[in-house]
mmCIF file of C-alpha atoms in Angstrom:
data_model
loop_
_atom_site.group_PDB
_atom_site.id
_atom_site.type_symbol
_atom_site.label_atom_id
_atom_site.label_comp_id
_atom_site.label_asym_id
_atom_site.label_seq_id
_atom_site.Cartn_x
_atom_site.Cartn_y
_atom_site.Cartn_z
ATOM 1 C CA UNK A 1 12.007 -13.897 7.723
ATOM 2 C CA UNK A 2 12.991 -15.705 4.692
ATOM 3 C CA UNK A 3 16.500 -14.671 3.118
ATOM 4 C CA UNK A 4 16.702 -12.064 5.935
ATOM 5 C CA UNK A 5 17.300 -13.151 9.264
ATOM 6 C CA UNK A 6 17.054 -10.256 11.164
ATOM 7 C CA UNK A 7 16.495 -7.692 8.940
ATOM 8 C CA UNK A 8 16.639 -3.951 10.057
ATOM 9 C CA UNK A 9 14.261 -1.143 10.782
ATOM 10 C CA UNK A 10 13.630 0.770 7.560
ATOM 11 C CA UNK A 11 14.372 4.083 9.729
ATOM 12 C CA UNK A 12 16.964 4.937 11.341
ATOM 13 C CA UNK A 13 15.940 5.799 14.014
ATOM 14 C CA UNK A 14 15.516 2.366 15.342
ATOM 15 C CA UNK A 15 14.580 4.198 18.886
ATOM 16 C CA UNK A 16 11.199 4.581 18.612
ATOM 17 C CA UNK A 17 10.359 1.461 18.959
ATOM 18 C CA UNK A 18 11.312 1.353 22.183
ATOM 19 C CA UNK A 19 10.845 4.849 23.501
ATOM 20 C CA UNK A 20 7.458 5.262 22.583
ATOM 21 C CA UNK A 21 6.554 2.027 22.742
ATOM 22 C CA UNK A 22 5.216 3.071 26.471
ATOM 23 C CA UNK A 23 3.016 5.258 24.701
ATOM 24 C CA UNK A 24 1.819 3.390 21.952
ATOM 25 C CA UNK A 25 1.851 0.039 20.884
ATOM 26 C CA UNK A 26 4.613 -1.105 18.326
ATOM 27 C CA UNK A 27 2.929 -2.367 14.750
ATOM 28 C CA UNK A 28 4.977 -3.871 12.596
ATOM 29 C CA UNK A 29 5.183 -3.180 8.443
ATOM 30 C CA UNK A 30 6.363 -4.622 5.419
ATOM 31 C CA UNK A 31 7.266 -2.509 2.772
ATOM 32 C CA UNK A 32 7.188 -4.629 -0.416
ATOM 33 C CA UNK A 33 9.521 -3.205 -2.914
ATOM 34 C CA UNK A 34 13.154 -2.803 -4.468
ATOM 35 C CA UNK A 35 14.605 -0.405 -2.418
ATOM 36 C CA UNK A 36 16.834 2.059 -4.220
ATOM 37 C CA UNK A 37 18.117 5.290 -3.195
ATOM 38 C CA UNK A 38 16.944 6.757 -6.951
ATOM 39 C CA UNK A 39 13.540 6.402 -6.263
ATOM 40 C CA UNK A 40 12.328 9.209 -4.363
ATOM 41 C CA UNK A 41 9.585 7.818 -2.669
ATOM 42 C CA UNK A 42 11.989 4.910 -0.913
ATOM 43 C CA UNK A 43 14.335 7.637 0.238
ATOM 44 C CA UNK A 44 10.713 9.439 1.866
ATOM 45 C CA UNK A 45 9.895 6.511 4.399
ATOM 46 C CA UNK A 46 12.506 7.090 7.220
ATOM 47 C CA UNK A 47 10.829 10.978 7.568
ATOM 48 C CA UNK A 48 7.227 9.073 7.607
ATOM 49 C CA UNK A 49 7.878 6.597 9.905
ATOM 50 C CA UNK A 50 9.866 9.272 12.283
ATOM 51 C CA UNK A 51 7.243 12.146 11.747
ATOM 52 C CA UNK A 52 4.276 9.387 12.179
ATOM 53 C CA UNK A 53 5.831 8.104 15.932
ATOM 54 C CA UNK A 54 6.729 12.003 16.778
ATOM 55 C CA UNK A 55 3.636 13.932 15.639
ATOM 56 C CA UNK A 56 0.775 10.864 15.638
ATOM 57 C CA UNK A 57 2.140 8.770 18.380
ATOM 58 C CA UNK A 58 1.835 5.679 15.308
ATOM 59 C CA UNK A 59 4.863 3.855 15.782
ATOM 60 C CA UNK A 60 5.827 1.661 13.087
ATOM 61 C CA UNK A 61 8.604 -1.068 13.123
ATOM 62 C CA UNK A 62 9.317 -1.508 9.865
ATOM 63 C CA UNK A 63 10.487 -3.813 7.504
ATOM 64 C CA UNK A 64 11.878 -4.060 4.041
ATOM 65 C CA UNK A 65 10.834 -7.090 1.708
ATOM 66 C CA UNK A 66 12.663 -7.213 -1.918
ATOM 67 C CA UNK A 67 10.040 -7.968 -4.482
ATOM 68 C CA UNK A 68 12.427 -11.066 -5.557
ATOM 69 C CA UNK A 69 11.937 -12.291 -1.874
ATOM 70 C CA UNK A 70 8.250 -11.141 -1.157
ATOM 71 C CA UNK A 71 6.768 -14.676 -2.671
ATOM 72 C CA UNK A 72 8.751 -16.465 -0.422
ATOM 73 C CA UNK A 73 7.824 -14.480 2.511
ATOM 74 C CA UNK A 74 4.140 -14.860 1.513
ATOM 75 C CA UNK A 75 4.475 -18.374 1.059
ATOM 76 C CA UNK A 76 6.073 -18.972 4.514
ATOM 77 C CA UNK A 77 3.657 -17.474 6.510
ATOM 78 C CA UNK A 78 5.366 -14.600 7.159
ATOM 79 C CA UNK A 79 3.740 -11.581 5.410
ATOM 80 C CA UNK A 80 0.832 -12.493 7.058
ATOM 81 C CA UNK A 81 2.133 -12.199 10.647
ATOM 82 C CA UNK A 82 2.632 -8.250 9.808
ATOM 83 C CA UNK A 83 0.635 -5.807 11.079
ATOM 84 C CA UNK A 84 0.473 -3.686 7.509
ATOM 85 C CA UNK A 85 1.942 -4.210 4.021
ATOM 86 C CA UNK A 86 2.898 -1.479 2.124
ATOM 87 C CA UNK A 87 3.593 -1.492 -1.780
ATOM 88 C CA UNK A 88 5.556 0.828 -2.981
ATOM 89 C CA UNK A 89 6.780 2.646 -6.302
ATOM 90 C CA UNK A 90 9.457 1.355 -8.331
ATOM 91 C CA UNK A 91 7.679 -0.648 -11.257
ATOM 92 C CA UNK A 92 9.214 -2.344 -13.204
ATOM 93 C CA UNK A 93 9.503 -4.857 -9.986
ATOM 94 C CA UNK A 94 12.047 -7.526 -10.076
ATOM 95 C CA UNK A 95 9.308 -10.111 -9.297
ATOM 96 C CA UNK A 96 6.226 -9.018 -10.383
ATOM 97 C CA UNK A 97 4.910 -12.610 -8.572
ATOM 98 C CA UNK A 98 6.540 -11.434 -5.731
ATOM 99 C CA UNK A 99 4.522 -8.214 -5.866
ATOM 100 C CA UNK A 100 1.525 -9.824 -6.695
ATOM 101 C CA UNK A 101 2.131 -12.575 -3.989
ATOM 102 C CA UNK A 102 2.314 -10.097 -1.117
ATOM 103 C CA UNK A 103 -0.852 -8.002 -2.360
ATOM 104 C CA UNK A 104 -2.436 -11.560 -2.235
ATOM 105 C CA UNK A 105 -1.656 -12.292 0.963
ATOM 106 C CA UNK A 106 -3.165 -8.968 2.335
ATOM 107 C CA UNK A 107 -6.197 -8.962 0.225
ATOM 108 C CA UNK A 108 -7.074 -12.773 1.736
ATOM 109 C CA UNK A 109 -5.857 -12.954 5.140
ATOM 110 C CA UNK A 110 -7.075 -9.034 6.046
ATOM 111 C CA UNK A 111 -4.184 -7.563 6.571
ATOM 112 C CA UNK A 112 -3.935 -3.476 6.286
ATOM 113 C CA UNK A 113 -2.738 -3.043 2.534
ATOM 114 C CA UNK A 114 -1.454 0.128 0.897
ATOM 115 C CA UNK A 115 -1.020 0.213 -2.999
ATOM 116 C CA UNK A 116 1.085 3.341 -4.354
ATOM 117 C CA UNK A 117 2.097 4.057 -8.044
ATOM 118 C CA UNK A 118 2.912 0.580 -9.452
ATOM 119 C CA UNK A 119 1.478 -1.379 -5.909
ATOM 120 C CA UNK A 120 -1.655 0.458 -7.435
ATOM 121 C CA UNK A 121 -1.106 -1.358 -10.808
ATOM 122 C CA UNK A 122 -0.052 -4.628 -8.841
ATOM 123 C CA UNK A 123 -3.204 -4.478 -6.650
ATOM 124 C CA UNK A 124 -5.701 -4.231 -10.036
ATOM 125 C CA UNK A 125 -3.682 -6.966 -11.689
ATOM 126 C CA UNK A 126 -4.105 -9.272 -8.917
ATOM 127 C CA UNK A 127 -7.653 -8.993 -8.312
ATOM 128 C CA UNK A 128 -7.970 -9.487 -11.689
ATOM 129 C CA UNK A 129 -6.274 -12.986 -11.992
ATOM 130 C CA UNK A 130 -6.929 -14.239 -8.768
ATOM 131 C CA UNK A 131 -10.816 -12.762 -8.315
ATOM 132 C CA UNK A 132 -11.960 -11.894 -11.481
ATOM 133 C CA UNK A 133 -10.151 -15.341 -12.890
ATOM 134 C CA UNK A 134 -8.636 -13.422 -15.599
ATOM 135 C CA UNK A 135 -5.727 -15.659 -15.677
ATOM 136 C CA UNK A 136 -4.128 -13.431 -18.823
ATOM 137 C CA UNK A 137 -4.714 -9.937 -17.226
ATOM 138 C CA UNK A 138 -1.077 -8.472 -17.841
ATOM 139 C CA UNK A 139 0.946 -4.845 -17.055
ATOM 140 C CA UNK A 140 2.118 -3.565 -20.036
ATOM 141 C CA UNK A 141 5.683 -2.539 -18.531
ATOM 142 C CA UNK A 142 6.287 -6.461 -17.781
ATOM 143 C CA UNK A 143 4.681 -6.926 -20.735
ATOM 144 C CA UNK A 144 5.061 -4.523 -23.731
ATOM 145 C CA UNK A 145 4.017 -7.739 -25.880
ATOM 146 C CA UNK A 146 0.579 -8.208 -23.899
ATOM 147 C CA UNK A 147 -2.586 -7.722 -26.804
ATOM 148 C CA UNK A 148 -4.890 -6.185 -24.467
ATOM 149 C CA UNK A 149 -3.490 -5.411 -21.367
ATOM 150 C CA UNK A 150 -5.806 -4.554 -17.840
ATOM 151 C CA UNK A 151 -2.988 -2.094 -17.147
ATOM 152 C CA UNK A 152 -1.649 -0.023 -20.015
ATOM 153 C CA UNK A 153 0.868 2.916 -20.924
ATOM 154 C CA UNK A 154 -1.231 6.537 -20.625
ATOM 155 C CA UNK A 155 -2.134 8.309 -22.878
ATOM 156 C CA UNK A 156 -0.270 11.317 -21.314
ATOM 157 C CA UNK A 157 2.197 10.358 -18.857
ATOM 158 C CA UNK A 158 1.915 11.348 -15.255
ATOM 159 C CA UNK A 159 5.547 11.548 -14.225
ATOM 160 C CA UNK A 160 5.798 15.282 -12.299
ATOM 161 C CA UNK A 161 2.408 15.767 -12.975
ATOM 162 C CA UNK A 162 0.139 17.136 -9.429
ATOM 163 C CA UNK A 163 -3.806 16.950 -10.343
ATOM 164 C CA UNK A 164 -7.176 16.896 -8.065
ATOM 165 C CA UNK A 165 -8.911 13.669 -7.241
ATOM 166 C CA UNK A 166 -12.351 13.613 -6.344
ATOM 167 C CA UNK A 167 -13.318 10.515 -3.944
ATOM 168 C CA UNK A 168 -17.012 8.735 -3.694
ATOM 169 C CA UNK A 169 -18.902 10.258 -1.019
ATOM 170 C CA UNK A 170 -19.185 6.917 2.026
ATOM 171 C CA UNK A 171 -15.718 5.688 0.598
ATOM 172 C CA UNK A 172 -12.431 4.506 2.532
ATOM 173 C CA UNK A 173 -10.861 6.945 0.618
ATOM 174 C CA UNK A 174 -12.838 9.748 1.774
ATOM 175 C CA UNK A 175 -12.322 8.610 4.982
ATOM 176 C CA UNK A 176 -8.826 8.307 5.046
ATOM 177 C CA UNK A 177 -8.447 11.853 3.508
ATOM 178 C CA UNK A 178 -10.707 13.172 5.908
ATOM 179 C CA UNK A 179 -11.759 15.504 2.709
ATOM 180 C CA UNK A 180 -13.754 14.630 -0.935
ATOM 181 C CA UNK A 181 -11.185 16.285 -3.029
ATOM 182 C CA UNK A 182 -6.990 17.150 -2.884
ATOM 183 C CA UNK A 183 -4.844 17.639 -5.164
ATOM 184 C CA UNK A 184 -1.908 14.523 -5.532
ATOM 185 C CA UNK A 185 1.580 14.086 -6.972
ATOM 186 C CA UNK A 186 1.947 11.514 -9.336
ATOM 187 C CA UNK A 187 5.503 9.810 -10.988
ATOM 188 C CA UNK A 188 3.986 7.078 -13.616
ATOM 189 C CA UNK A 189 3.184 6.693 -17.026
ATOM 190 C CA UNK A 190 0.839 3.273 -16.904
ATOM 191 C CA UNK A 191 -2.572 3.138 -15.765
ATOM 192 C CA UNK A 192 -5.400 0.745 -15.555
ATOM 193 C CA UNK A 193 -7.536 0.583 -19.867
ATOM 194 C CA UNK A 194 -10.893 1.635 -18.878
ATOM 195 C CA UNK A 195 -12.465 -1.770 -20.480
ATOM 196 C CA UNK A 196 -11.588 -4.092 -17.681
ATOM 197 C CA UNK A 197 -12.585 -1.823 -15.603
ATOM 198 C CA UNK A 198 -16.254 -2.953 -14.982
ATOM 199 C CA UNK A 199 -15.245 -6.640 -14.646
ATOM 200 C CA UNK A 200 -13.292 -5.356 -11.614
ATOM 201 C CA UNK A 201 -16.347 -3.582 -10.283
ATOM 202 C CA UNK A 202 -18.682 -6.596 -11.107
ATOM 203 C CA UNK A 203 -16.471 -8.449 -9.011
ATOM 204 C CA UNK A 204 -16.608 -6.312 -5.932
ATOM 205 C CA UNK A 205 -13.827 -3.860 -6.113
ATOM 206 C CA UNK A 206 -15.064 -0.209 -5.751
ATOM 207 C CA UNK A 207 -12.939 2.796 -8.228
ATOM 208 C CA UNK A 208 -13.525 5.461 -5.472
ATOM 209 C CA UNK A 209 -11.573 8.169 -6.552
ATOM 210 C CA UNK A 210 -11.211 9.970 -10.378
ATOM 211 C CA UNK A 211 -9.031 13.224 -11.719
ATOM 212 C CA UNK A 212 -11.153 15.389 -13.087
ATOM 213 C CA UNK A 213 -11.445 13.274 -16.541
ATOM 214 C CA UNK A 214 -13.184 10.747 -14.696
ATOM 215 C CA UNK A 215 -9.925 8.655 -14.695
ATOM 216 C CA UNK A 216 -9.433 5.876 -11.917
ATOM 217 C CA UNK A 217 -7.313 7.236 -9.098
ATOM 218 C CA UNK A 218 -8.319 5.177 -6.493
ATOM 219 C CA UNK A 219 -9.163 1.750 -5.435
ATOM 220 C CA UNK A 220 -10.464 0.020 -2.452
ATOM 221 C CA UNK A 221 -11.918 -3.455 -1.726
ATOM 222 C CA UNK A 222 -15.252 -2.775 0.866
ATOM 223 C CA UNK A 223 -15.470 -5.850 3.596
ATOM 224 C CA UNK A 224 -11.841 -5.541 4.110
ATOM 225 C CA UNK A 225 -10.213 -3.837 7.369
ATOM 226 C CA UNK A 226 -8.338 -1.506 5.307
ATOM 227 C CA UNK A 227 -7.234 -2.179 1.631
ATOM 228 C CA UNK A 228 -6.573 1.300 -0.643
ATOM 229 C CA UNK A 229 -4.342 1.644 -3.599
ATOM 230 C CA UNK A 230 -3.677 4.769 -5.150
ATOM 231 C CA UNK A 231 -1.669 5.407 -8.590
ATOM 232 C CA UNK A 232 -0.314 8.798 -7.026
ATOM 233 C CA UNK A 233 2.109 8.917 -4.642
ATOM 234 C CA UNK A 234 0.880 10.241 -0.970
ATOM 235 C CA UNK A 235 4.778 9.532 0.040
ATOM 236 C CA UNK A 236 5.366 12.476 -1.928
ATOM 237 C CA UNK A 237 2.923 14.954 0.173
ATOM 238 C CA UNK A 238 5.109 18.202 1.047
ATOM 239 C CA UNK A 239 8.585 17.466 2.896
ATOM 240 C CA UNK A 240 8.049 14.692 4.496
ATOM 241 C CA UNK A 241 7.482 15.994 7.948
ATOM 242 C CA UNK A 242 3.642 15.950 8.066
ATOM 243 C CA UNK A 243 2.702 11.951 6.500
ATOM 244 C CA UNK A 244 -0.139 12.206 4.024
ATOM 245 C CA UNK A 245 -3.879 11.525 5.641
ATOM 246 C CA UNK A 246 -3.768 8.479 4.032
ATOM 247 C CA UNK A 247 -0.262 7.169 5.181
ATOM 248 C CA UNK A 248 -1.515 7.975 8.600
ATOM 249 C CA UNK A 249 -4.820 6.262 7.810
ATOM 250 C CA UNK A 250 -2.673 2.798 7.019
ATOM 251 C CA UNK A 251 -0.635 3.765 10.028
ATOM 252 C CA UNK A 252 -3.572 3.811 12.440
ATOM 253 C CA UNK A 253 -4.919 0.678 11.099
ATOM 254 C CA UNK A 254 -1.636 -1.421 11.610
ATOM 255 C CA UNK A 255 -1.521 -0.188 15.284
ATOM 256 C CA UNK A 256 -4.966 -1.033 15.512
ATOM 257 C CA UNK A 257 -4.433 -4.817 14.042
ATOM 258 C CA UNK A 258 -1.420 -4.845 16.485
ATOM 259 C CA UNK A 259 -3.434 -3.851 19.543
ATOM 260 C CA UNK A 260 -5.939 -6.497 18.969
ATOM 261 C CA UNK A 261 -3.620 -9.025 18.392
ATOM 262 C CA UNK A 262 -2.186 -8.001 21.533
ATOM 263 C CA UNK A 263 -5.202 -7.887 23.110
ATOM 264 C CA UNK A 264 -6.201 -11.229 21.766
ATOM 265 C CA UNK A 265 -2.830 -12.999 23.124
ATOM 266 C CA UNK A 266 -3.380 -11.484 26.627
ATOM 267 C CA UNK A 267 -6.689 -12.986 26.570
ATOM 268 C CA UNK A 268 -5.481 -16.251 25.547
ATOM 269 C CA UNK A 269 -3.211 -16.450 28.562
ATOM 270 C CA UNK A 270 -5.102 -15.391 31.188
ATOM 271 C CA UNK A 271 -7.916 -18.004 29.678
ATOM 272 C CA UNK A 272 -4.620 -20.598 29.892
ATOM 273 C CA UNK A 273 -4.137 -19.834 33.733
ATOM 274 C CA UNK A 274 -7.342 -19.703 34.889
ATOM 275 C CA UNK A 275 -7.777 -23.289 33.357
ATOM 276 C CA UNK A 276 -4.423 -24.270 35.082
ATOM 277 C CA UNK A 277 -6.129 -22.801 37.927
#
């Protein structure tokens, strides 16, 4: 990988990889983000990724990607190669093109994609530039100058705040949930102005999940294999030890990816030797 040659497993318990990999098939993740051990959601992923191989069998090799590196990455190839990309909370990102860059990649070359918090606000703003063609569309945090930003500060911030979301009946999100309402933890204070929202609609993405304002919670992009952002936090869900439906849900769609691929390969070969044949 660019700028990190053999960079390590985000857990660390680097075993599982190999211990259950007898079980299950290894997929491999890029978390997309500026790792810090003062953002709680950061210090959260080792307890995922070991309560996702131990309770779900989903075992995840995974990857960190600075947001300062993440263009690079995408621009190499290499972000594509990954079986999931996951980004997470932290806004204000070092590289908001990095961020942006990596969402990009995922949203284009079907990769499994998982927005949270600010990857929520990432994923909007780049559909908006790089779908919707509005080349201006800014995040008021990178911002604060921006006229009339697509995502803007709330009118009542969300940091510590839990609240139910409702999703659309048919939706991904409903899916992944495996239920049409919970209740969420949330740790942000910008959100997407409702304005821009139908431009984003017209355009193909679908808003599938609202508080009980009517507020966007939830985004998804139909057609793809498996594309959700959320602006709360599922990393957050209880202790850690039983991952969020819809962290399993992007979970079960990297091993999936992986097992084609895998699947794919094999086919390839034996193709290659019977021709040799």
């Amino acid at each position: 990988m660019v700028g990190m040659t053999t960079p390590p497993p985000a857990t660390a318990s680097a075993s599982h990889a190999s211990t259950a990999s007898h079980a299950s098939p290894v997929a491999r993740i890029a978390l997309v983000g500026d790792r810090s051990p003062h953002v709680k959601s950061h210090t959260r992923i080792p307890l995922l990724l070991d309560a996702l191989a131990s309770r779900d069998g989903l075992v995840l090799d995974a990857y960190w990607i600075p947001t300062g590196d993440a263009a690079a990455e995408a621009a190499a190839g290499t972000l594509a190669r990954f079986d999931a990309v996951w980004v997470l909370p932290g806004s204000p990102y070092a590289s908001e093109a990095g961020a942006l860059a990596a969402i990009r990649v995922a949203r284009e070359e079907g990769v499994p994609f998982l927005g949270t918090c600010g990857g929520f606000q990432h994923a909007l703003l780049e559909y908006a530039r790089n779908v919707c063609g509005l080349a201006g569309a800014a995040h008021a945090e990178n911002d604060p100058g921006a006229v009339d930003p697509l995502i803007a500060p709330l009118a009542c911030s969300l940091v510590g705040h839990e609240g139910l979301v409702r999703c659309e009946p048919g939706s991904l999100a409903e899916a992944a949930l495996g239920a049409e309402r919970s209740t969420e933890r949330y740790h942000c204070s910008y959100g997407p102005a409702a304005p821009h929202l139908p431009e984003l609609t017209a355009h193909g993405l679908r808003l599938s999940g609202h508080d009980e304002d009517g507020q966007v919670r939830i985004a998804e992009l139909p057609g793809h294999p498996f594309f959700l952002a959320t602006l709360f936090q599922p990393e957050l869900h209880g202790d850690g030890s039983r991952p969020h439906p819809i962290v399993r849900a992007l979970a079960a769609a990297a091993v999936a990816r992986a097992v084609a691929d895998a699947s794919g390969r094999a086919s390839g070969l034996a193709g290659s030797g019977s021709a040799a044949r």
